[in-house]
XYZ file of C-alpha atoms in Angstrom:
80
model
C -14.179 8.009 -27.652
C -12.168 5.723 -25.321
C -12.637 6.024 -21.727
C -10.386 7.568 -19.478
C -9.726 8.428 -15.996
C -11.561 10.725 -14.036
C -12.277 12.574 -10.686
C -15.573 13.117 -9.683
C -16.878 15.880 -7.368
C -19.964 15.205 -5.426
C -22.109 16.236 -2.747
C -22.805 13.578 0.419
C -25.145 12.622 2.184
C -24.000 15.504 5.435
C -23.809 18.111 2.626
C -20.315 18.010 2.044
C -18.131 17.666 -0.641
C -15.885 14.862 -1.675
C -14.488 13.430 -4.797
C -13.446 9.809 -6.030
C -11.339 8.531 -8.736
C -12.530 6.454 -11.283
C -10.520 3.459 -13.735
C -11.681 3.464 -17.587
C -13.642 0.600 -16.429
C -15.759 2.564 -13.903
C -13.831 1.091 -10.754
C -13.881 3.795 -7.750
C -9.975 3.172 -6.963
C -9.868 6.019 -3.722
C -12.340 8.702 -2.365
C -11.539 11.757 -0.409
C -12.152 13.171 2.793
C -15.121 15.250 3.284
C -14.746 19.473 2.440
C -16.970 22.031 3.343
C -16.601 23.914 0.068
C -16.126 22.942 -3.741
C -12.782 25.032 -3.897
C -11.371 23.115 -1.312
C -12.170 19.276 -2.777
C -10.696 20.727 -6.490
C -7.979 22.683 -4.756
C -6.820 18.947 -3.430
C -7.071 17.006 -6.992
C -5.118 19.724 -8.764
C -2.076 18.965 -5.726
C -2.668 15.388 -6.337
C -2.405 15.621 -10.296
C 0.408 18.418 -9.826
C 2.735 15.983 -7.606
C 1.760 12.133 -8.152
C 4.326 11.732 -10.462
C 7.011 12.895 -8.073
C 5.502 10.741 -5.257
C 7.366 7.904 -3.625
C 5.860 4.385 -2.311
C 6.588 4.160 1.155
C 5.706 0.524 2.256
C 5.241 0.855 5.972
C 3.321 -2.906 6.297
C 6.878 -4.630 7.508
C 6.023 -7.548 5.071
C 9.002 -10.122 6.149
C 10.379 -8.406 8.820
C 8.195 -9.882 11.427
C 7.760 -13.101 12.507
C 4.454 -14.522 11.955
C 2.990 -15.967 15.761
C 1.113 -18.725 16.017
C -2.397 -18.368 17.013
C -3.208 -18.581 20.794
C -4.934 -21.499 21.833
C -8.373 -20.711 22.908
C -8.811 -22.349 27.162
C -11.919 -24.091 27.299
C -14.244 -23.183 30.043
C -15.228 -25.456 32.446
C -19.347 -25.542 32.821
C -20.230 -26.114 36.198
């Protein structure tokens, strides 16, 4: 059987629950926040799996709209 991609529910460290989605290749490609309860961590994969194919990219990083600065020149301090 091939692997596939997968959510996995688990317990940290503080007690709470979280979940992280795994590649085929076992790659962790995002984690959740932390829940207090179970029902609330698979309550928020079955939203994710019910509208990700609906969801848009917004690309808010302003790549080329923004003039890159040059780097400040560092003063050198005078030792006494």
């Amino acid at each position: 059987m091939a692997a596939s991609y997968k959510f996995e529910i688990y317990k940290d460290k503080s007690g709470e629950f979280r979940f992280r989605f795994r590649a085929p290749n076992g790659e962790k490609m995002f984690a959740s926040e932390g829940y207090s309860n179970k029902a609330s961590a698979k309550s928020t994969i079955k939203s994710i799996v019910k509208h990700v194919a609906k969801a848009e990219i917004d690309d808010v990083s302003k790549a080329g709209k923004t003039k890159d600065k040059p780097a400040k020149k560092k003063k050198k301090s005078k030792k006494k």
